[in-house]
């Protein structure tokens, strides 16, 4: 037992600490501790560092631009090659099918989806820093590209005479589908090229930080809305219902209305095939997720369903017998590279900006997840460059914008992929499909492809269940999620993303403009200060108010600081000053008229004369020329006692105010000027203002802003709140033991000896109620 007690003694001693040090103001601390002056490099030193070159530095620069030089020499062939091959084959099969399916979202022939699943991987293999993401189409980005394509090349632009018709739109009007598809492919590839240029510029300028403004709640709401947009766009394909292609605000509503208006024309064969595909894919995906630790390779259900559906469609001849919509034509081989149509850049620059950011954000978010899991780092700016060059390169080969797909990346990683070698192998599988297997997929029903897209949206729709959790954790984040989702559904993905981004920034501005604040008090026997309203045993120092303002202070929230000051101290310093000024004017007028006398102990009425001091606030007009002295009269008034004039003056129960600036990270010039005004406002009603727990950079900002002068000095700044409280306590103790220079005169009802008026000497720039009184009298 004794041994146990001896073992606990050191722990008890370590649970307390005792510090003995001086009370530090800013001036005292700087005097005792010399600041180390900053030594910024000169322009010459910077130029020398930038231009210095060596073999090692050159190789580091090459590796930063070509990350393959970093990981490929360290590739473990025996350990990784087989895993990468298995992963690449599995991912390639999924990428082939998803390329065909996501081409429907872009509104281009499905064969171009295969190109988009192939070319971006070739460039990313050399330039990318993530070892696990599968580069290629993604439904959200594909739909954003598709909205631009449909807005710039709608069916109405390709209406022709019946003799030259190659297709029929939803209204029965004949259209030239061949010309329309060619124009849409050109628009999609031009947009991809422009997105790539923007991404490269962003990467070169080192602004990968821009993705930080896309907060997780914003991305969650946006992708959920995009999933809903994708669902609606694919619904008409599953039903094989022809509708107009709507774009812009409320386009999703118009599409839904027309789809249900024409639901009677649904093709039963396509509907059955689509529903069966959705059901089977979701069931098998659920099995894959539930038994992922037991199944070595996820079941490639999309590939299996596609093969089965293609065989059934070919054997049953669904197109001729049931008028089912099939792929029909998949080009074999590659198209020659074509330059983008530069004349279209001006029409798509705004959309390309949002697409570039969203595509990058999705890829980096997924890449960081797997980089953390496998203990390596990815370079955000290099990812911008990698995807930029990938999109520039693939845009020349009639592709649409590439990023990464969550499901495809999960397949690549879960099947054992170690590096981007798996990505190159998956590109090889897509290449085989382009060169040899494309013809075999021509009987495949489009409703099956659309159903595969819908089945892959489950994860994005499940994000809806994040909203209740967000609401419990942070209501503002939940509001950002809901607002972004609703805005993206109603306004469209591009405007919805912009609206969500602006709303998110607005919430930040509002949180900074209206920060938390409160009056603080001391935990007895400690140097700890907490909010008075939050703890029962917190005690406010006598005559001292402590305010903590938890935000940077700038032009937008300076009024909030003033308002919180009034609430904390319980009065308005300006109003108190004006009321005191008014009371002194009344008192001096009564003294000059002989109705009051200033005595050693107070102010009383002249014997035999009625005291008319208790008059209303409204002063009657009095043009009587009184012979009054011009010298300043020093009258020290106890403002908390009863006054002989009827002026309602708010009580000032404090003598000191401490502003805790521990959470203030910066001040602008408006804040500096306002704070200096606040100090003067409180000083002239005999309340001293102190600052505590400030950061060093604030002192530098205040010095640059000419904040300090003869009145506002650094000795009112203290390292901690406790330093300020102890200093104030010592000052009050010292002043109570000293005789004042002037005899204090209280406003009392009794007196014996008259008191001579004295001339006071004051600094020229000191603001005082008495000075204001005599200035007005002399004027």
XYZ file of C-alpha atoms in Angstrom:
779
model
C 0.000 0.000 0.000
C 2.821 2.360 0.927
C 4.615 1.508 -2.249
C 1.511 2.344 -4.215
C 1.278 5.726 -2.470
C 4.946 6.482 -3.186
C 4.338 5.648 -6.838
C 1.469 8.146 -7.055
C 3.348 11.055 -5.463
C 5.386 12.031 -8.560
C 2.199 12.010 -10.632
C 0.528 14.378 -8.163
C 3.511 16.750 -8.329
C 3.518 16.692 -12.126
C -0.159 17.674 -12.213
C 0.689 21.209 -10.986
C 3.105 23.875 -12.100
C 4.411 27.032 -10.432
C 5.890 29.911 -12.416
C 7.544 33.001 -10.971
C 8.235 35.780 -13.466
C 7.781 39.542 -13.833
C 4.519 41.060 -15.058
C 5.264 41.570 -18.733
C 3.969 44.427 -20.816
C 5.072 44.629 -24.438
C 7.589 47.364 -23.675
C 9.006 45.518 -20.666
C 9.273 42.214 -22.517
C 11.052 43.800 -25.485
C 13.444 45.578 -23.151
C 14.345 42.324 -21.413
C 14.261 40.086 -24.507
C 15.872 41.486 -27.630
C 13.963 40.709 -30.814
C 15.911 38.989 -33.573
C 15.729 41.229 -36.645
C 14.476 39.488 -39.794
C 17.036 39.010 -42.516
C 15.188 38.651 -45.801
C 17.378 37.499 -48.700
C 18.506 40.200 -51.061
C 17.443 40.296 -54.698
C 20.900 39.104 -55.697
C 20.724 36.146 -53.322
C 17.314 35.201 -54.664
C 18.542 35.403 -58.243
C 21.585 33.289 -57.398
C 19.431 30.653 -55.701
C 17.036 30.528 -58.631
C 19.755 30.355 -61.275
C 22.056 27.973 -59.433
C 22.291 24.713 -61.329
C 23.956 21.420 -60.651
C 23.535 17.875 -61.820
C 21.580 16.999 -58.696
C 19.327 20.053 -58.991
C 18.689 19.397 -62.672
C 17.691 15.821 -61.913
C 15.366 16.999 -59.118
C 13.668 19.422 -61.503
C 13.302 16.667 -64.091
C 11.798 14.318 -61.504
C 9.343 16.968 -60.336
C 8.087 17.412 -63.908
C 8.317 13.723 -64.828
C 7.449 11.763 -61.669
C 7.947 8.507 -63.567
C 11.693 9.080 -63.128
C 11.101 8.832 -59.374
C 9.095 5.618 -59.094
C 9.912 3.567 -62.208
C 13.634 2.965 -61.342
C 12.435 1.613 -57.980
C 9.803 -0.649 -59.517
C 9.814 -4.127 -57.923
C 9.206 -6.342 -60.901
C 8.926 -9.655 -59.045
C 6.618 -8.290 -56.327
C 4.444 -5.860 -58.277
C 4.271 -6.865 -61.939
C 1.763 -9.704 -61.611
C -0.481 -7.653 -59.343
C -0.399 -4.751 -61.805
C -1.254 -7.058 -64.712
C -4.274 -8.551 -62.913
C -5.383 -5.090 -61.818
C -4.863 -3.619 -65.278
C -6.936 -6.288 -67.011
C -9.805 -5.925 -64.531
C -9.730 -2.138 -64.697
C -9.464 -2.160 -68.497
C -12.663 -4.185 -68.857
C -14.541 -1.780 -66.581
C -13.004 1.250 -68.304
C -14.139 -0.037 -71.715
C -17.728 -0.328 -70.612
C -17.749 2.945 -68.681
C -16.223 4.752 -71.647
C -19.132 3.616 -73.817
C -21.681 4.487 -71.141
C -20.345 7.930 -70.253
C -20.271 8.932 -73.925
C -24.060 9.010 -73.683
C -23.733 11.758 -71.062
C -21.594 13.837 -73.404
C -24.130 13.394 -76.221
C -21.533 12.019 -78.665
C -21.442 8.593 -80.371
C -20.494 5.907 -77.870
C -17.364 4.915 -79.740
C -15.683 8.160 -78.720
C -15.987 7.054 -75.096
C -13.408 4.366 -75.859
C -10.955 7.004 -77.059
C -11.552 8.962 -73.850
C -10.775 5.859 -71.791
C -7.506 5.290 -73.670
C -5.567 8.456 -74.572
C -5.504 10.308 -71.198
C -3.807 7.347 -69.504
C -0.812 7.529 -71.848
C 0.147 11.041 -70.736
C -0.729 10.656 -67.083
C 1.544 7.596 -66.876
C 4.562 9.913 -67.287
C 3.348 13.064 -65.536
C 1.015 11.939 -62.724
C 1.996 11.581 -59.079
C -0.790 9.223 -57.976
C -0.013 5.524 -58.345
C -3.550 4.229 -58.005
C -6.152 6.418 -59.698
C -7.652 5.209 -62.952
C -7.660 8.111 -65.402
C -10.622 8.501 -67.746
C -14.251 9.657 -67.913
C -16.336 10.422 -64.819
C -20.144 10.859 -64.924
C -20.288 14.286 -63.253
C -17.638 15.798 -65.512
C -19.065 14.039 -68.563
C -22.470 15.518 -67.844
C -20.954 19.015 -67.474
C -19.257 18.581 -70.855
C -22.515 17.269 -72.286
C -24.418 20.352 -71.131
C -21.988 22.569 -73.062
C -22.224 20.318 -76.126
C -26.037 20.339 -76.124
C -26.229 24.094 -75.609
C -23.855 24.804 -78.498
C -25.129 22.109 -80.889
C -28.836 21.447 -80.236
C -30.935 19.344 -82.594
C -32.691 22.473 -83.847
C -29.481 23.574 -85.581
C -29.545 20.500 -87.844
C -33.102 20.402 -89.175
C -33.194 19.357 -92.829
C -35.545 18.331 -95.599
C -36.934 14.820 -95.590
C -34.881 13.782 -98.618
C -31.594 14.229 -96.722
C -32.795 13.036 -93.325
C -30.742 10.637 -91.231
C -32.748 10.802 -88.025
C -35.890 12.005 -86.296
C -36.065 14.020 -83.089
C -38.736 13.937 -80.421
C -41.153 16.127 -82.365
C -40.950 14.085 -85.538
C -38.827 16.692 -87.327
C -36.069 15.315 -89.543
C -32.475 16.073 -88.503
C -29.054 15.415 -89.960
C -27.564 13.244 -87.211
C -24.285 12.734 -89.040
C -23.517 16.452 -89.198
C -24.851 16.943 -85.678
C -22.635 14.225 -84.192
C -19.579 15.528 -86.038
C -20.163 19.029 -84.661
C -20.735 17.718 -81.141
C -17.523 15.706 -81.245
C -15.668 18.825 -82.385
C -17.179 20.886 -79.539
C -16.369 18.223 -76.926
C -12.760 17.852 -78.097
C -12.276 21.642 -78.312
C -13.648 22.021 -74.800
C -11.293 19.273 -73.599
C -8.356 21.074 -75.225
C -9.292 24.369 -73.539
C -9.766 22.674 -70.152
C -6.290 21.183 -70.535
C -4.760 24.587 -71.278
C -6.390 26.079 -68.164
C -5.209 23.211 -65.980
C -1.631 23.563 -67.213
C -1.732 27.310 -66.507
C -3.055 26.650 -63.012
C -0.291 24.140 -62.394
C 2.501 26.382 -63.692
C 1.245 29.286 -61.587
C 1.247 27.000 -58.521
C -2.384 27.641 -57.651
C -3.354 24.123 -56.750
C -4.617 25.651 -53.490
C -7.734 26.774 -55.374
C -9.287 23.369 -54.757
C -9.320 24.164 -51.028
C -12.257 26.464 -51.636
C -14.271 23.413 -52.686
C -15.111 22.252 -49.174
C -16.281 18.692 -48.560
C -19.916 19.728 -47.912
C -19.918 21.726 -51.155
C -18.461 18.827 -53.154
C -20.922 16.410 -51.527
C -23.940 18.547 -52.412
C -22.656 19.183 -55.920
C -21.933 15.542 -56.741
C -25.304 14.457 -55.336
C -27.046 17.015 -57.554
C -24.933 15.848 -60.483
C -25.975 12.262 -59.777
C -29.606 13.380 -59.942
C -28.911 15.169 -63.226
C -27.251 12.023 -64.581
C -30.209 9.893 -63.467
C -32.692 12.122 -65.294
C -30.553 12.255 -68.432
C -30.273 8.458 -68.529
C -33.891 7.807 -67.606
C -35.138 8.708 -71.068
C -32.562 6.331 -72.580
C -33.704 3.467 -70.363
C -37.299 4.186 -71.418
C -36.213 4.881 -75.028
C -38.330 8.038 -75.005
C -37.391 10.849 -77.366
C -37.328 14.329 -75.798
C -35.843 17.682 -76.561
C -32.412 18.443 -75.186
C -32.943 21.108 -72.518
C -30.145 23.186 -71.038
C -29.765 25.931 -68.490
C -32.000 26.891 -65.589
C -34.756 24.356 -64.760
C -33.656 22.124 -67.658
C -33.925 19.066 -65.447
C -37.548 19.931 -64.607
C -38.443 20.378 -68.269
C -36.781 17.060 -69.134
C -38.698 15.226 -66.408
C -42.009 16.768 -67.472
C -41.573 15.831 -71.119
C -40.308 12.352 -70.242
C -43.409 11.588 -68.205
C -45.663 13.165 -70.812
C -44.310 10.702 -73.369
C -43.968 7.743 -71.037
C -46.692 5.993 -73.012
C -44.218 5.534 -75.893
C -41.802 3.557 -73.682
C -40.055 0.663 -75.422
C -40.786 -2.373 -73.260
C -37.708 -4.305 -74.428
C -35.380 -1.442 -73.453
C -37.192 -0.871 -70.156
C -36.921 -4.516 -69.115
C -33.258 -4.709 -70.123
C -32.481 -1.503 -68.210
C -34.313 -2.482 -65.030
C -32.738 -5.950 -64.984
C -29.295 -4.427 -65.492
C -29.794 -1.954 -62.633
C -31.063 -4.662 -60.296
C -28.313 -7.189 -61.082
C -25.509 -4.603 -60.945
C -26.633 -3.183 -57.604
C -27.079 -6.616 -56.025
C -23.660 -7.844 -57.130
C -21.992 -4.565 -56.139
C -23.547 -4.977 -52.698
C -22.061 -8.477 -52.511
C -18.670 -7.115 -53.565
C -18.780 -4.493 -50.813
C -19.974 -6.883 -48.133
C -17.479 -9.645 -48.884
C -14.597 -7.530 -50.193
C -12.239 -9.082 -47.616
C -13.078 -12.583 -48.767
C -13.314 -12.081 -52.535
C -9.803 -11.642 -53.993
C -11.090 -9.840 -57.102
C -14.416 -7.928 -57.246
C -16.901 -9.502 -59.615
C -16.798 -7.399 -62.842
C -20.570 -7.383 -63.083
C -20.724 -4.543 -65.636
C -18.615 -6.563 -68.060
C -20.625 -9.736 -67.493
C -23.947 -7.940 -67.923
C -22.719 -6.249 -71.094
C -21.596 -9.519 -72.666
C -24.851 -11.265 -71.769
C -27.007 -8.326 -72.932
C -25.095 -8.071 -76.214
C -25.562 -11.787 -76.865
C -29.306 -11.664 -76.114
C -29.791 -8.595 -78.288
C -27.924 -10.173 -81.191
C -29.667 -13.559 -80.871
C -33.173 -12.147 -80.456
C -32.641 -9.359 -82.996
C -34.241 -6.875 -80.594
C -33.721 -3.903 -82.903
C -35.891 -5.259 -85.731
C -38.447 -7.200 -83.733
C -38.974 -4.747 -80.818
C -37.483 -1.530 -82.206
C -34.932 -1.456 -79.382
C -32.300 1.288 -79.367
C -28.853 -0.220 -79.905
C -25.332 1.150 -80.244
C -25.331 0.318 -83.988
C -21.929 1.636 -84.983
C -18.591 1.685 -83.173
C -15.672 2.954 -85.270
C -12.769 0.527 -85.551
C -9.268 1.924 -85.182
C -8.259 5.529 -84.508
C -9.131 8.821 -86.093
C -6.301 11.136 -87.179
C -5.579 13.987 -84.745
C -7.399 17.229 -85.435
C -6.715 20.758 -84.153
C -9.343 22.394 -81.924
C -11.722 25.031 -83.264
C -10.204 28.085 -81.589
C -13.166 30.238 -82.624
C -15.312 28.345 -80.083
C -13.102 29.232 -77.095
C -14.960 32.449 -76.309
C -18.285 30.612 -76.030
C -17.025 27.952 -73.622
C -14.405 29.717 -71.499
C -16.677 30.123 -68.459
C -17.830 26.499 -68.518
C -14.292 25.244 -69.127
C -13.073 27.009 -65.990
C -15.604 25.251 -63.753
C -15.024 21.902 -65.491
C -11.257 22.235 -65.064
C -11.610 22.889 -61.331
C -14.198 20.152 -60.718
C -12.262 17.533 -62.699
C -9.090 18.376 -60.814
C -10.831 18.433 -57.427
C -12.348 14.995 -57.961
C -9.062 13.472 -59.093
C -6.995 14.980 -56.277
C -9.574 14.061 -53.625
C -9.573 10.430 -54.715
C -5.806 10.412 -55.156
C -5.203 11.723 -51.633
C -7.344 8.961 -50.144
C -5.213 6.221 -51.672
C -1.941 8.134 -51.169
C -2.680 8.284 -47.446
C -3.650 4.624 -47.396
C -0.410 3.519 -49.084
C 1.872 6.085 -47.412
C 3.075 8.310 -50.214
C 2.446 11.912 -51.226
C 0.920 13.498 -54.301
C 1.782 16.949 -55.613
C -1.320 19.056 -56.184
C 0.304 21.455 -58.649
C 1.898 18.603 -60.617
C -1.520 16.926 -60.799
C -2.863 20.065 -62.449
C -0.073 19.851 -65.026
C -0.539 16.102 -65.532
C -4.274 16.317 -66.177
C -3.766 19.460 -68.239
C -1.407 17.782 -70.675
C -3.568 14.663 -70.678
C -6.595 16.696 -71.761
C -4.611 18.682 -74.348
C -3.258 15.453 -75.818
C -6.557 13.574 -75.758
C -8.469 16.617 -77.044
C -6.541 16.302 -80.295
C -7.906 12.753 -80.695
C -11.634 13.557 -80.373
C -11.871 12.760 -76.637
C -13.796 14.444 -73.862
C -12.491 15.667 -70.484
C -10.723 13.109 -68.321
C -10.460 12.897 -64.559
C -10.904 9.734 -62.482
C -13.863 7.566 -61.504
C -14.318 6.386 -57.932
C -15.595 2.948 -58.889
C -12.898 2.354 -61.502
C -10.141 3.506 -59.161
C -11.499 1.235 -56.443
C -11.272 -1.705 -58.847
C -7.688 -0.826 -59.774
C -6.594 -0.577 -56.148
C -8.597 -3.478 -54.729
C -7.367 -5.920 -57.378
C -3.777 -5.332 -56.309
C -2.633 -2.375 -58.438
C 0.643 -0.969 -57.148
C 1.621 1.666 -59.738
C 0.479 3.298 -62.955
C 1.767 0.224 -64.796
C -1.712 -1.116 -64.050
C -3.093 1.975 -65.765
C -1.058 1.337 -68.907
C -2.221 -2.273 -68.985
C -5.848 -1.127 -68.627
C -5.247 1.207 -71.571
C -4.020 -1.824 -73.508
C -7.323 -3.618 -72.846
C -9.232 -0.550 -74.095
C -6.940 -0.517 -77.157
C -7.921 -4.102 -77.954
C -11.574 -3.094 -77.726
C -11.007 -0.171 -80.083
C -9.079 -2.175 -82.649
C -10.801 -5.566 -82.593
C -13.778 -5.904 -80.240
C -15.775 -2.787 -81.006
C -17.751 -4.469 -83.767
C -18.953 -7.152 -81.347
C -20.621 -4.529 -79.114
C -22.745 -2.949 -81.834
C -25.918 -5.010 -80.973
C -25.746 -3.804 -77.337
C -28.817 -1.878 -76.199
C -28.234 1.712 -75.124
C -30.599 1.159 -72.208
C -28.096 -1.340 -70.785
C -25.316 1.260 -70.926
C -27.603 3.838 -69.325
C -28.530 1.325 -66.611
C -24.831 0.693 -65.897
C -24.376 4.455 -65.410
C -27.369 4.613 -63.050
C -26.156 1.624 -61.042
C -22.830 3.372 -60.456
C -24.589 6.400 -58.957
C -25.517 4.616 -55.739
C -22.488 5.883 -53.837
C -23.214 9.500 -54.753
C -26.887 9.205 -53.813
C -25.912 7.712 -50.452
C -24.275 11.048 -49.603
C -27.761 12.336 -48.755
C -27.450 10.518 -45.439
C -24.497 12.775 -44.583
C -26.848 15.729 -44.119
C -28.280 14.703 -40.681
C -24.767 14.024 -39.425
C -23.567 17.383 -40.749
C -26.524 19.136 -39.130
C -25.591 17.675 -35.745
C -21.914 18.544 -36.159
C -22.087 21.897 -37.919
C -25.310 23.482 -39.139
C -23.508 25.877 -41.484
C -21.840 22.983 -43.327
C -25.195 21.256 -43.633
C -26.677 24.437 -45.120
C -23.820 24.627 -47.649
C -24.482 21.005 -48.665
C -28.229 21.525 -49.118
C -27.904 24.898 -50.854
C -25.303 23.633 -53.329
C -27.361 20.530 -54.108
C -30.594 22.459 -54.682
C -28.861 25.218 -56.670
C -27.089 22.681 -58.907
C -30.358 20.879 -59.612
C -32.304 24.045 -60.415
C -29.655 26.225 -62.084
C -27.551 23.559 -63.732
C -24.186 22.193 -62.708
C -22.014 25.140 -63.754
C -24.145 27.893 -62.231
C -25.004 25.655 -59.276
C -21.330 25.127 -58.481
C -20.694 28.862 -58.672
C -23.712 29.585 -56.470
C -22.588 26.984 -53.915
C -19.056 28.400 -53.895
C -20.338 31.941 -53.344
C -22.700 30.747 -50.618
C -19.852 28.938 -48.875
C -17.679 32.060 -49.010
C -20.610 34.106 -47.732
C -20.918 31.861 -44.681
C -17.218 32.406 -43.980
C -17.645 36.173 -44.280
C -20.672 36.105 -41.980
C -18.868 33.957 -39.421
C -15.967 36.423 -39.442
C -18.275 39.433 -39.440
C -20.309 38.091 -36.517
C -17.784 36.102 -34.461
C -18.176 34.731 -30.988
C -17.316 37.063 -28.127
C -17.900 37.244 -24.427
C -16.974 38.696 -21.083
C -14.273 36.671 -19.348
C -13.438 36.128 -15.703
C -10.815 34.432 -13.599
C -10.825 30.913 -12.160
C -9.825 31.723 -8.544
C -6.272 30.825 -7.674
C -5.179 30.345 -11.304
C -4.152 32.366 -14.352
C -6.993 30.812 -16.354
C -9.775 32.992 -17.775
C -13.079 31.635 -19.058
C -16.447 33.005 -20.154
C -18.455 34.270 -17.219
C -21.720 32.836 -18.521
C -20.257 29.362 -19.067
C -18.796 28.625 -15.611
C -20.292 29.081 -12.173
C -17.059 29.693 -10.270
C -15.625 32.320 -12.638
C -15.104 35.704 -10.955
C -14.644 39.007 -12.749
C -11.850 41.177 -11.260
C -13.322 44.118 -9.339
C -13.657 47.175 -11.547
C -12.312 45.332 -14.597
C -14.090 43.992 -17.679
C -12.395 41.497 -20.000
C -13.622 41.078 -23.576
C -12.404 38.389 -25.962
C -13.201 38.934 -29.652
C -12.647 35.720 -31.621
C -11.991 36.988 -35.124
C -9.704 39.123 -37.228
C -10.848 42.744 -36.955
C -11.449 44.628 -40.195
C -13.830 47.067 -41.799
C -16.719 44.579 -42.004
C -16.873 43.633 -38.321
C -15.574 46.705 -36.512
C -19.161 47.630 -35.669
C -19.535 44.170 -34.149
C -16.547 44.884 -31.900
C -18.103 48.163 -30.758
C -21.440 46.471 -30.122
C -19.822 43.678 -28.109
C -17.941 46.293 -26.084
C -21.182 48.032 -25.130
C -22.777 44.723 -24.150
C -19.776 43.664 -22.070
C -19.211 46.886 -20.095
C -22.916 47.723 -19.852
C -22.763 51.304 -21.126
C -21.956 53.434 -24.161
C -18.752 55.406 -23.580
C -19.743 58.164 -26.007
C -23.169 58.555 -24.428
C -21.655 58.662 -20.936
C -19.227 61.367 -22.026
C -21.950 63.497 -23.635
C -24.171 63.191 -20.554
C -21.306 64.191 -18.253
C -20.521 67.135 -20.501
C -24.130 68.288 -20.305
C -24.177 67.937 -16.508
C -20.970 69.969 -16.117
C -22.314 72.741 -18.287
C -25.373 72.986 -16.044
C -23.248 72.925 -12.895
C -20.911 75.647 -14.148
C -23.794 77.885 -15.192
C -25.343 77.508 -11.759
C -21.985 78.311 -10.112
C -21.588 81.409 -12.270
C -25.121 82.533 -11.352
C -24.271 82.067 -7.692
C -26.838 79.369 -7.156
C -24.146 76.801 -6.346
C -20.800 77.148 -4.647
C -17.720 75.004 -5.103
C -16.315 74.171 -1.690
C -13.567 71.966 -0.439
C -15.972 69.127 0.219
C -18.544 69.713 -2.506
C -20.966 72.105 -4.163
C -23.785 73.708 -2.174
C -26.335 76.440 -2.607
C -25.642 80.035 -1.504
C -27.396 80.666 1.838
C -30.736 82.328 1.398
C -30.965 81.490 -2.313
C -33.155 78.768 -3.706
C -31.180 75.988 -5.331
C -32.471 75.679 -8.862
C -30.046 72.981 -9.808
C -32.714 70.320 -10.218
C -34.062 71.562 -13.525
C -35.082 69.706 -16.647
C -32.649 68.576 -19.326
C -33.960 71.300 -21.651
C -32.056 74.524 -20.928
C -34.142 77.770 -21.085
C -32.823 80.606 -23.168
C -30.771 82.977 -20.984
C -29.247 86.024 -22.672
C -28.024 87.603 -19.415
C -24.419 88.694 -19.733
C -22.682 87.155 -16.757
C -19.258 88.262 -15.618
C -17.456 84.919 -15.418
C -13.759 84.158 -15.131
C -12.055 82.836 -18.252
C -9.680 80.540 -16.392
C -10.331 76.807 -16.466
C -11.977 75.509 -13.338
C -10.852 72.122 -12.104
C -13.864 70.250 -10.755
C -13.356 66.609 -9.934
C -16.708 64.896 -9.777
C -17.718 61.585 -8.288
C -19.951 60.576 -11.166
C -21.382 57.580 -9.347
C -22.871 59.731 -6.566
C -26.084 61.765 -6.689
C -25.752 64.941 -8.771
C -27.463 68.327 -8.100
C -28.706 68.491 -11.691
C -31.376 66.472 -13.345
C -29.261 64.656 -15.965
C -29.528 60.897 -16.258
C -25.893 59.810 -16.478
C -25.189 56.044 -16.916
C -23.071 54.599 -14.141
C -19.525 53.488 -14.971
C -18.749 50.690 -12.513
C -15.313 49.903 -13.979
C -11.969 51.615 -14.119
C -10.227 49.260 -16.569
C -11.058 47.365 -19.751
C -8.942 44.486 -21.104
C -9.285 43.392 -24.727
C -8.120 39.799 -25.195
C -6.732 39.680 -28.758
C -5.563 36.066 -28.630
C -7.854 35.118 -31.528
C -7.207 38.264 -33.596
C -4.934 37.357 -36.507
C -4.875 40.673 -38.355
C -6.133 44.260 -38.302
C -6.810 46.518 -41.241
C -6.348 50.287 -41.238
C -10.035 50.876 -40.452
C -9.762 48.643 -37.380
C -6.564 50.372 -36.211
C -8.167 53.798 -36.392
C -11.353 52.592 -34.715
C -9.467 50.925 -31.865
C -7.510 54.112 -31.250
C -10.798 56.014 -31.123
C -12.195 53.442 -28.659
C -9.187 53.974 -26.393
C -9.745 57.735 -26.376
C -13.489 57.373 -25.794
C -12.891 55.266 -22.681
C -9.931 57.322 -21.460
C -11.996 60.538 -21.300
C -14.485 58.839 -18.948
C -11.573 57.616 -16.763
C -11.536 53.990 -17.982
C -8.136 52.674 -18.986
C -7.950 50.260 -21.917
C -5.395 47.428 -22.047
C -4.614 44.725 -24.614
C -3.540 41.164 -23.882
C -2.596 37.861 -25.543
C -1.933 39.549 -28.885
C 0.200 38.000 -31.609
C 3.560 39.536 -32.510
C 2.486 40.408 -36.034
C -0.234 42.706 -34.632
C 2.384 44.906 -32.967
C 4.192 45.227 -36.302
C 0.923 46.129 -38.023
C 0.149 48.745 -35.373
C 3.631 50.263 -35.705
C 3.278 50.529 -39.474
C -0.137 52.164 -39.029
C 1.204 54.905 -36.707
C -0.922 53.598 -33.844
C 1.439 54.461 -30.997
C 1.936 58.020 -29.756
C 2.439 59.888 -26.476
C -0.927 58.716 -25.122
C -1.232 55.225 -26.641
C 1.984 53.476 -25.681
C 3.227 49.915 -25.752
C 2.979 49.642 -21.980
C -0.792 49.033 -22.306
C -0.056 45.787 -24.184
C 0.500 42.689 -22.018
C 1.614 39.197 -22.936
C -1.317 37.539 -21.151
C -4.624 38.563 -19.615
C -3.287 37.652 -16.182
C -0.334 40.026 -16.641
C -2.780 42.844 -17.366
C -5.002 41.992 -14.383
C -2.054 41.874 -11.967
C -0.712 45.174 -13.322
C -4.107 46.856 -12.877
C -4.425 45.482 -9.358
C -0.979 46.827 -8.426
C -1.775 50.213 -9.935
C -5.027 50.516 -8.008
C -3.345 49.514 -4.752
C -0.625 52.123 -5.302
C -3.065 54.932 -6.196
C -5.197 54.245 -3.101
C -2.150 54.827 -0.858
C -1.172 58.174 -2.471
C -2.568 61.678 -1.937
C -3.997 63.126 -5.155
C -2.564 66.348 -6.629
C -5.951 68.041 -6.384
C -8.418 67.696 -3.579
C -11.290 65.574 -4.772
C -14.567 67.416 -4.692
C -17.726 65.379 -4.315
C -21.117 66.668 -5.244
C -22.586 66.671 -1.756
C -25.389 68.446 0.071
C -23.257 69.929 2.919
C -20.137 72.122 3.114
C -18.407 74.628 5.421
C -15.552 76.475 3.692
C -15.525 77.985 0.221
C -12.954 76.661 -2.169
C -10.795 78.782 -4.474
C -10.851 78.050 -8.157
C -7.550 76.662 -9.442
C -6.023 76.761 -12.862
C -5.186 73.288 -14.164
C -2.366 72.371 -16.498
C -3.165 69.682 -19.061
C -1.512 68.177 -22.111
C -2.662 69.838 -25.302
C -4.014 66.658 -26.864
C -5.806 65.278 -23.788
C -9.548 64.879 -24.171
C -11.561 65.752 -21.081
C -15.113 66.653 -20.241
C -13.998 69.779 -18.390
C -11.947 70.981 -21.368
C -14.979 70.586 -23.633
C -17.069 72.652 -21.209
C -14.730 75.616 -21.137
C -14.084 75.518 -24.851
C -17.818 75.873 -25.428
C -18.037 78.676 -22.828
C -15.231 80.680 -24.425
C -16.811 80.334 -27.847
